[in-house]
């Protein structure tokens, strides 16, 4: 895992990316569900990436001992993906952490509930083109897939 900021990740020059955000481990099943739905559809599309962003606001969890534990967990997840040639669910996966104040990120992305997982589709220019939260419903997955297909069609 890396300690990075969301703007750094979003500036990455890719064809398109799924970025998931969570503030707690309770949101991980939601993040995993969005990731799996995205990867099942686009696993054969080159240039797409998945980024998992853990946002840690707690001062205690930012202390060196706790921070090390969190980053170790992120490194383990990244190592598992690397063992599969950097692939998770058929697409490249990067795990990132942001420690400290998240107000600017939450405001920019309209994140209002820290107890749920969030999913964002970002195009090559770093624009958020799709946003959702919670456990994905079938109609939300279809909307995400349609949006990414539009992004990919625009890049051709």
mmCIF file of C-alpha atoms in Angstrom, residues 23-93:
data_model
loop_
_atom_site.group_PDB
_atom_site.id
_atom_site.type_symbol
_atom_site.label_atom_id
_atom_site.label_comp_id
_atom_site.label_asym_id
_atom_site.label_seq_id
_atom_site.Cartn_x
_atom_site.Cartn_y
_atom_site.Cartn_z
ATOM 1 C CA UNK A 23 -13.200 5.078 5.708
ATOM 2 C CA UNK A 24 -13.607 1.824 7.635
ATOM 3 C CA UNK A 25 -13.291 -1.920 7.242
ATOM 4 C CA UNK A 26 -17.113 -2.128 7.381
ATOM 5 C CA UNK A 27 -17.170 -0.611 3.896
ATOM 6 C CA UNK A 28 -14.813 -3.220 2.413
ATOM 7 C CA UNK A 29 -17.575 -5.616 1.244
ATOM 8 C CA UNK A 30 -19.156 -2.695 -0.643
ATOM 9 C CA UNK A 31 -15.838 -1.734 -2.239
ATOM 10 C CA UNK A 32 -15.207 -5.376 -3.159
ATOM 11 C CA UNK A 33 -18.660 -5.695 -4.763
ATOM 12 C CA UNK A 34 -18.103 -2.608 -6.958
ATOM 13 C CA UNK A 35 -14.609 -3.826 -7.857
ATOM 14 C CA UNK A 36 -15.815 -7.285 -8.812
ATOM 15 C CA UNK A 37 -18.688 -5.964 -10.933
ATOM 16 C CA UNK A 38 -16.320 -3.606 -12.780
ATOM 17 C CA UNK A 39 -13.604 -6.209 -13.288
ATOM 18 C CA UNK A 40 -15.937 -8.949 -14.485
ATOM 19 C CA UNK A 41 -17.089 -6.706 -17.299
ATOM 20 C CA UNK A 42 -13.807 -5.031 -18.269
ATOM 21 C CA UNK A 43 -11.142 -7.626 -17.426
ATOM 22 C CA UNK A 44 -10.025 -7.809 -21.066
ATOM 23 C CA UNK A 45 -9.799 -4.039 -21.638
ATOM 24 C CA UNK A 46 -6.206 -2.809 -21.598
ATOM 25 C CA UNK A 47 -5.399 0.458 -19.885
ATOM 26 C CA UNK A 48 -8.091 0.227 -17.220
ATOM 27 C CA UNK A 49 -7.049 0.158 -13.588
ATOM 28 C CA UNK A 50 -8.573 -0.303 -10.169
ATOM 29 C CA UNK A 51 -7.481 1.854 -7.242
ATOM 30 C CA UNK A 52 -8.551 1.162 -3.684
ATOM 31 C CA UNK A 53 -8.240 4.220 -1.464
ATOM 32 C CA UNK A 54 -8.471 3.926 2.312
ATOM 33 C CA UNK A 55 -9.092 7.279 3.953
ATOM 34 C CA UNK A 56 -7.883 7.326 7.556
ATOM 35 C CA UNK A 57 -8.918 10.378 9.570
ATOM 36 C CA UNK A 58 -8.284 9.065 13.072
ATOM 37 C CA UNK A 59 -5.276 10.651 14.757
ATOM 38 C CA UNK A 60 -4.705 7.451 16.696
ATOM 39 C CA UNK A 61 -4.692 5.314 13.533
ATOM 40 C CA UNK A 62 -2.211 7.759 11.998
ATOM 41 C CA UNK A 63 0.327 7.132 14.780
ATOM 42 C CA UNK A 64 3.394 5.215 13.588
ATOM 43 C CA UNK A 65 2.458 1.829 15.123
ATOM 44 C CA UNK A 66 -1.117 1.791 13.837
ATOM 45 C CA UNK A 67 -0.127 3.370 10.534
ATOM 46 C CA UNK A 68 2.437 0.596 10.050
ATOM 47 C CA UNK A 69 -0.231 -2.064 10.647
ATOM 48 C CA UNK A 70 -2.570 -0.444 8.107
ATOM 49 C CA UNK A 71 0.150 -0.034 5.500
ATOM 50 C CA UNK A 72 1.277 -3.638 6.075
ATOM 51 C CA UNK A 73 -2.248 -4.817 5.324
ATOM 52 C CA UNK A 74 -2.253 -2.711 2.167
ATOM 53 C CA UNK A 75 1.135 -4.102 1.167
ATOM 54 C CA UNK A 76 -0.164 -7.639 1.693
ATOM 55 C CA UNK A 77 -3.118 -6.948 -0.605
ATOM 56 C CA UNK A 78 -0.785 -5.328 -3.144
ATOM 57 C CA UNK A 79 1.640 -8.272 -2.863
ATOM 58 C CA UNK A 80 -1.178 -10.725 -3.554
ATOM 59 C CA UNK A 81 -2.067 -8.732 -6.669
ATOM 60 C CA UNK A 82 1.611 -8.560 -7.654
ATOM 61 C CA UNK A 83 1.898 -12.333 -7.262
ATOM 62 C CA UNK A 84 -0.778 -12.455 -9.927
ATOM 63 C CA UNK A 85 1.292 -10.095 -12.122
ATOM 64 C CA UNK A 86 -0.239 -7.010 -10.470
ATOM 65 C CA UNK A 87 -3.687 -8.202 -11.444
ATOM 66 C CA UNK A 88 -6.736 -8.339 -9.213
ATOM 67 C CA UNK A 89 -10.040 -9.476 -10.653
ATOM 68 C CA UNK A 90 -8.342 -9.387 -14.082
ATOM 69 C CA UNK A 91 -7.233 -5.716 -13.917
ATOM 70 C CA UNK A 92 -4.209 -3.934 -12.399
ATOM 71 C CA UNK A 93 -4.823 -3.022 -8.754
#
